[in-house]
Short mmCIF file of C-alpha atoms in Angstrom, two decimals:
data_model
loop_
_atom_site.label_atom_id
_atom_site.label_comp_id
_atom_site.label_asym_id
_atom_site.label_seq_id
_atom_site.Cartn_x
_atom_site.Cartn_y
_atom_site.Cartn_z
CA UNK A 2 109.71 110.51 95.83
CA UNK A 3 106.67 110.27 93.80
CA UNK A 4 103.27 110.86 94.41
CA UNK A 5 103.42 106.53 93.32
CA UNK A 6 105.75 105.85 95.40
CA UNK A 7 104.21 106.53 98.56
CA UNK A 8 102.12 103.70 100.01
CA UNK A 9 99.12 106.46 100.73
CA UNK A 10 95.53 106.12 100.11
CA UNK A 11 93.96 109.20 98.57
CA UNK A 12 92.43 111.04 100.47
CA UNK A 13 88.02 112.15 99.56
CA UNK A 14 85.43 111.13 101.63
CA UNK A 15 82.52 108.83 99.72
CA UNK A 16 79.82 112.60 99.71
CA UNK A 17 82.39 113.79 96.76
CA UNK A 18 81.54 111.12 93.98
CA UNK A 19 78.64 112.66 91.59
CA UNK A 20 75.29 112.27 92.14
CA UNK A 21 75.68 110.12 88.60
CA UNK A 22 78.49 107.63 89.67
CA UNK A 23 77.14 107.03 93.33
CA UNK A 24 73.38 105.72 92.32
CA UNK A 25 75.67 103.58 89.86
CA UNK A 26 78.21 102.82 92.65
CA UNK A 27 74.73 101.92 94.93
CA UNK A 28 72.67 99.58 92.55
CA UNK A 29 75.87 97.62 91.77
CA UNK A 30 76.92 97.78 95.22
CA UNK A 31 73.70 96.19 96.53
CA UNK A 32 73.51 93.54 93.73
CA UNK A 33 76.86 92.54 95.10
CA UNK A 34 76.18 92.20 98.70
CA UNK A 35 72.21 90.01 97.81
CA UNK A 36 74.74 87.62 96.78
CA UNK A 37 76.05 87.42 100.36
CA UNK A 38 74.37 85.46 103.47
CA UNK A 39 75.83 88.55 105.31
CA UNK A 40 76.56 91.90 103.80
CA UNK A 41 79.96 92.53 105.26
CA UNK A 42 81.17 89.09 103.24
CA UNK A 43 80.76 90.87 100.07
CA UNK A 44 83.92 93.69 100.75
CA UNK A 45 86.48 91.91 98.70
CA UNK A 46 84.66 92.00 95.50
CA UNK A 47 83.14 95.44 96.52
CA UNK A 48 86.70 96.99 96.94
CA UNK A 49 87.30 95.68 92.94
CA UNK A 50 83.68 97.58 92.24
CA UNK A 51 85.01 100.92 93.71
CA UNK A 52 88.10 100.05 91.73
CA UNK A 53 86.91 99.79 89.08
CA UNK A 54 85.95 103.19 88.97
CA UNK A 55 88.72 105.01 90.38
CA UNK A 56 91.44 103.01 89.52
CA UNK A 57 92.88 102.75 92.76
CA UNK A 58 91.69 102.03 96.75
CA UNK A 59 90.52 105.74 97.11
CA UNK A 60 89.38 107.00 100.79
CA UNK A 61 85.50 107.77 98.83
CA UNK A 62 85.29 104.09 98.39
CA UNK A 63 86.42 103.44 101.32
CA UNK A 64 84.04 104.96 103.22
CA UNK A 65 81.50 103.63 100.63
CA UNK A 66 82.37 100.07 101.25
CA UNK A 67 81.97 101.29 105.09
CA UNK A 68 78.71 102.84 104.53
CA UNK A 69 76.92 100.07 102.45
CA UNK A 70 78.11 97.23 104.86
CA UNK A 71 77.68 98.89 108.18
CA UNK A 72 81.86 98.26 108.97
CA UNK A 73 84.07 101.03 109.92
CA UNK A 74 86.10 102.49 107.59
CA UNK A 75 89.21 101.15 110.03
CA UNK A 76 87.92 97.42 109.03
CA UNK A 77 87.42 97.97 105.28
CA UNK A 78 91.12 100.09 105.02
CA UNK A 79 92.48 96.26 106.42
CA UNK A 80 91.28 94.34 103.93
CA UNK A 81 92.65 97.16 101.10
CA UNK A 82 96.08 97.56 102.70
CA UNK A 83 96.15 93.85 103.16
CA UNK A 84 95.41 91.79 99.20
CA UNK A 85 98.30 93.58 96.62
CA UNK A 86 95.94 93.51 94.05
CA UNK A 87 93.77 96.62 95.66
CA UNK A 88 96.64 99.38 94.17
CA UNK A 89 97.04 102.47 97.33
CA UNK A 90 98.49 104.55 94.59
CA UNK A 91 97.22 105.08 90.48
CA UNK A 92 98.63 102.84 88.02
CA UNK A 93 98.53 102.21 84.70
CA UNK A 94 95.87 101.98 82.38
CA UNK A 95 97.35 98.41 81.75
CA UNK A 96 99.29 96.89 85.00
CA UNK A 97 102.07 94.71 83.69
CA UNK A 98 103.04 91.49 86.46
CA UNK A 99 106.25 90.17 85.73
CA UNK A 100 106.45 86.35 87.72
CA UNK A 101 109.36 87.11 89.53
CA UNK A 102 108.66 82.99 92.00
CA UNK A 103 110.86 80.02 91.90
CA UNK A 104 110.38 78.68 87.92
CA UNK A 105 109.78 81.78 86.11
CA UNK A 106 112.73 82.76 87.60
CA UNK A 107 115.05 80.33 87.36
CA UNK A 108 113.93 80.54 83.27
CA UNK A 109 114.17 84.25 82.85
CA UNK A 110 112.09 86.04 85.26
CA UNK A 111 114.59 87.91 86.94
CA UNK A 112 116.16 89.23 84.24
CA UNK A 113 112.95 89.86 82.66
CA UNK A 114 111.66 92.38 85.06
CA UNK A 115 115.69 94.27 85.50
CA UNK A 116 115.63 94.98 81.64
CA UNK A 117 111.85 95.80 81.93
CA UNK A 118 112.11 98.37 84.60
CA UNK A 119 115.40 99.49 83.14
CA UNK A 120 113.63 99.97 79.72
CA UNK A 121 110.18 101.66 81.17
CA UNK A 122 112.34 103.48 83.97
CA UNK A 123 109.40 102.97 86.84
CA UNK A 124 109.89 100.33 89.70
CA UNK A 125 107.34 98.04 91.58
CA UNK A 126 103.88 99.57 91.63
CA UNK A 127 104.52 102.32 89.71
CA UNK A 128 103.42 103.79 86.63
CA UNK A 129 104.82 106.02 83.97
CA UNK A 130 103.84 109.32 83.59
CA UNK A 131 102.10 109.48 80.57
CA UNK A 132 99.36 106.45 83.20
CA UNK A 133 99.50 103.72 79.70
CA UNK A 134 101.68 101.32 81.81
CA UNK A 135 102.37 100.82 85.22
CA UNK A 136 104.60 97.02 86.79
CA UNK A 137 104.39 94.62 89.35
CA UNK A 138 106.76 91.78 90.59
CA UNK A 139 104.40 88.89 91.19
CA UNK A 140 104.89 86.65 93.48
CA UNK A 141 103.36 83.37 91.23
CA UNK A 142 101.50 84.11 88.08
CA UNK A 143 100.04 80.04 88.24
CA UNK A 144 101.54 79.23 84.75
CA UNK A 145 104.24 77.90 85.90
CA UNK A 146 104.10 75.39 82.74
CA UNK A 147 104.50 78.31 80.91
CA UNK A 148 107.48 80.14 82.15
CA UNK A 149 108.63 82.85 82.40
CA UNK A 150 105.34 84.22 82.13
CA UNK A 151 103.66 87.84 82.50
CA UNK A 152 100.10 89.12 82.49
CA UNK A 153 98.94 92.08 81.33
CA UNK A 154 95.52 93.14 83.46
CA UNK A 155 95.44 89.57 84.95
CA UNK A 156 95.72 88.19 81.26
CA UNK A 157 98.84 85.88 80.50
CA UNK A 158 101.67 86.64 78.22
CA UNK A 159 103.45 82.76 78.52
CA UNK A 160 107.36 82.45 77.02
CA UNK A 161 108.58 85.69 77.92
CA UNK A 162 111.66 87.03 77.34
CA UNK A 163 113.05 90.40 77.27
CA UNK A 164 113.31 91.62 73.90
CA UNK A 165 109.40 90.07 73.83
CA UNK A 166 108.30 91.59 77.42
CA UNK A 167 110.09 95.28 76.24
CA UNK A 168 108.23 95.39 72.92
CA UNK A 169 105.02 94.65 74.71
CA UNK A 170 104.54 97.53 76.76
CA UNK A 171 106.57 100.21 74.30
CA UNK A 172 102.71 98.51 71.48
CA UNK A 173 100.63 99.73 74.97
CA UNK A 174 102.31 102.60 75.59
CA UNK A 175 101.58 103.47 71.51
CA UNK A 176 98.37 101.89 71.94
CA UNK A 177 98.91 99.31 69.42
CA UNK A 178 96.77 96.01 69.66
CA UNK A 179 98.01 93.49 71.43
CA UNK A 180 96.57 90.03 71.96
CA UNK A 181 97.20 87.89 75.37
CA UNK A 182 98.82 84.44 74.68
CA UNK A 183 95.30 82.75 76.33
CA UNK A 184 92.33 84.28 76.02
CA UNK A 185 89.74 86.60 74.78
CA UNK A 186 90.10 88.32 71.39
CA UNK A 187 90.66 92.18 72.92
CA UNK A 188 92.88 93.54 76.09
CA UNK A 189 90.27 94.83 78.66
CA UNK A 190 91.70 98.52 80.99
CA UNK A 191 92.56 98.15 84.83
CA UNK A 192 88.98 99.39 85.70
CA UNK A 193 87.52 96.92 83.20
CA UNK A 194 89.43 94.16 84.61
CA UNK A 195 88.55 95.65 88.43
CA UNK A 196 84.77 95.34 87.36
CA UNK A 197 85.13 91.87 86.83
CA UNK A 198 86.75 90.65 89.39
CA UNK A 199 84.23 92.79 90.99
CA UNK A 200 81.88 90.43 89.58
CA UNK A 201 80.45 91.77 86.38
CA UNK A 202 81.27 89.41 83.73
CA UNK A 203 82.12 91.23 80.13
CA UNK A 204 81.11 88.50 78.54
CA UNK A 205 84.89 86.82 77.41
CA UNK A 206 85.39 84.50 80.07
CA UNK A 207 85.41 81.38 77.19
CA UNK A 208 87.24 83.17 74.41
CA UNK A 209 90.26 82.28 72.44
CA UNK A 210 92.93 79.07 74.08
CA UNK A 211 91.93 78.09 77.65
CA UNK A 212 94.50 75.50 78.14
CA UNK A 213 97.58 74.87 76.22
CA UNK A 214 99.41 72.01 75.02
CA UNK A 215 101.79 72.54 77.92
CA UNK A 216 98.91 72.25 80.80
CA UNK A 217 97.30 69.08 79.06
CA UNK A 218 100.91 67.29 78.45
CA UNK A 219 99.99 65.53 81.13
CA UNK A 220 96.71 64.07 80.31
CA UNK A 221 97.89 63.27 76.66
CA UNK A 222 100.43 60.96 78.35
CA UNK A 223 97.97 59.01 80.98
CA UNK A 224 95.31 58.26 77.68
CA UNK A 225 98.59 57.40 76.13
CA UNK A 226 99.80 54.73 77.79
CA UNK A 227 96.18 53.65 79.66
CA UNK A 228 96.25 55.11 83.06
CA UNK A 229 93.91 55.35 85.37
CA UNK A 230 94.20 56.72 89.21
CA UNK A 231 93.51 53.71 91.39
CA UNK A 232 90.36 52.75 92.41
CA UNK A 233 88.96 53.92 96.00
CA UNK A 234 88.43 51.09 98.71
CA UNK A 235 85.64 51.47 100.91
CA UNK A 236 86.71 49.51 103.35
CA UNK A 237 90.68 49.87 103.48
CA UNK A 238 91.18 52.71 105.92
CA UNK A 239 93.65 55.35 104.79
CA UNK A 240 96.50 57.32 106.39
CA UNK A 241 94.19 60.90 105.65
CA UNK A 242 91.39 59.68 107.92
CA UNK A 243 91.01 61.39 110.71
CA UNK A 244 92.57 60.08 114.90
CA UNK A 245 89.41 58.70 116.22
CA UNK A 246 89.32 59.59 120.34
CA UNK A 247 89.81 56.22 121.58
CA UNK A 248 92.72 55.52 119.98
CA UNK A 249 95.15 58.08 121.00
CA UNK A 250 96.94 57.00 123.56
CA UNK A 251 100.47 58.78 125.03
CA UNK A 252 103.06 57.21 123.41
CA UNK A 253 106.17 55.46 125.84
CA UNK A 254 108.85 57.34 127.52
CA UNK A 255 111.66 57.84 125.48
CA UNK A 256 115.56 59.61 125.50
CA UNK A 257 115.57 62.53 123.31
CA UNK A 258 116.19 62.95 119.78
CA UNK A 259 115.35 59.40 119.57
CA UNK A 260 112.28 57.25 117.74
CA UNK A 261 108.86 57.03 119.69
CA UNK A 262 108.65 53.28 120.33
CA UNK A 263 105.88 51.68 120.34
CA UNK A 264 102.40 51.03 118.69
CA UNK A 265 101.31 54.09 116.73
CA UNK A 266 98.14 54.79 114.21
CA UNK A 267 99.00 55.98 110.78
CA UNK A 268 98.48 59.45 110.06
CA UNK A 269 98.40 60.08 113.92
CA UNK A 270 101.63 62.30 115.06
CA UNK A 271 102.88 60.24 116.65
CA UNK A 272 102.92 58.24 113.63
CA UNK A 273 104.72 61.00 111.65
CA UNK A 274 107.34 62.32 114.28
CA UNK A 275 107.95 58.40 114.32
#
């Protein structure tokens, strides 16, 4: 079993950061913390910040976050080990995610994963020996209209096939320029992407196609056919309105397995049961 196959966090202390790195981290951390009414609310972007320096979550990063936010290292660790975007071991310079959720799987996502993993020789959250590429099974990339989809450092690669996936990874490892299907005119590194997630924009957010034709098809159909949303009727009681205290009553007795009798307010629990 390699170090990247373990679920352990690199053990270091925050004091081991070089003075220059530590000073830069403190400056950025103070900027992040200032965005929130309570310091501990800044933990998520702070974890992205230390990941942008170390490439994954280290004990140094955990201790730094705890110190800056005045919480315990155990509290930081609990959050860092809960969310999948925080990596417990080094990942590649280009972290490749393959969606294997329902629609992508139906469209070939499972096959893409199997062939790509075999081609690269690494599994979930594992990196190649050259440190260029790592793979991750993604439960949903939120791009079903372009299924099957992959991401590289969270940039989209749409309508993929096993052959296109293997070519993509080979190009990344060879240092060739690779551009996402939708997005900016260059592909950032894993550390750069982590810094953006920490709240420090790289100026590329508005480059490229923001929503492709597939995403806009429903809107185009509505416009072509003159479809509009129903107008809101302020005087009409909607079923999603909360039940008022005076409208709640005990339902009449009923036999198990049979509908509840009597009048019930639409949208109430009694109404849904009926």
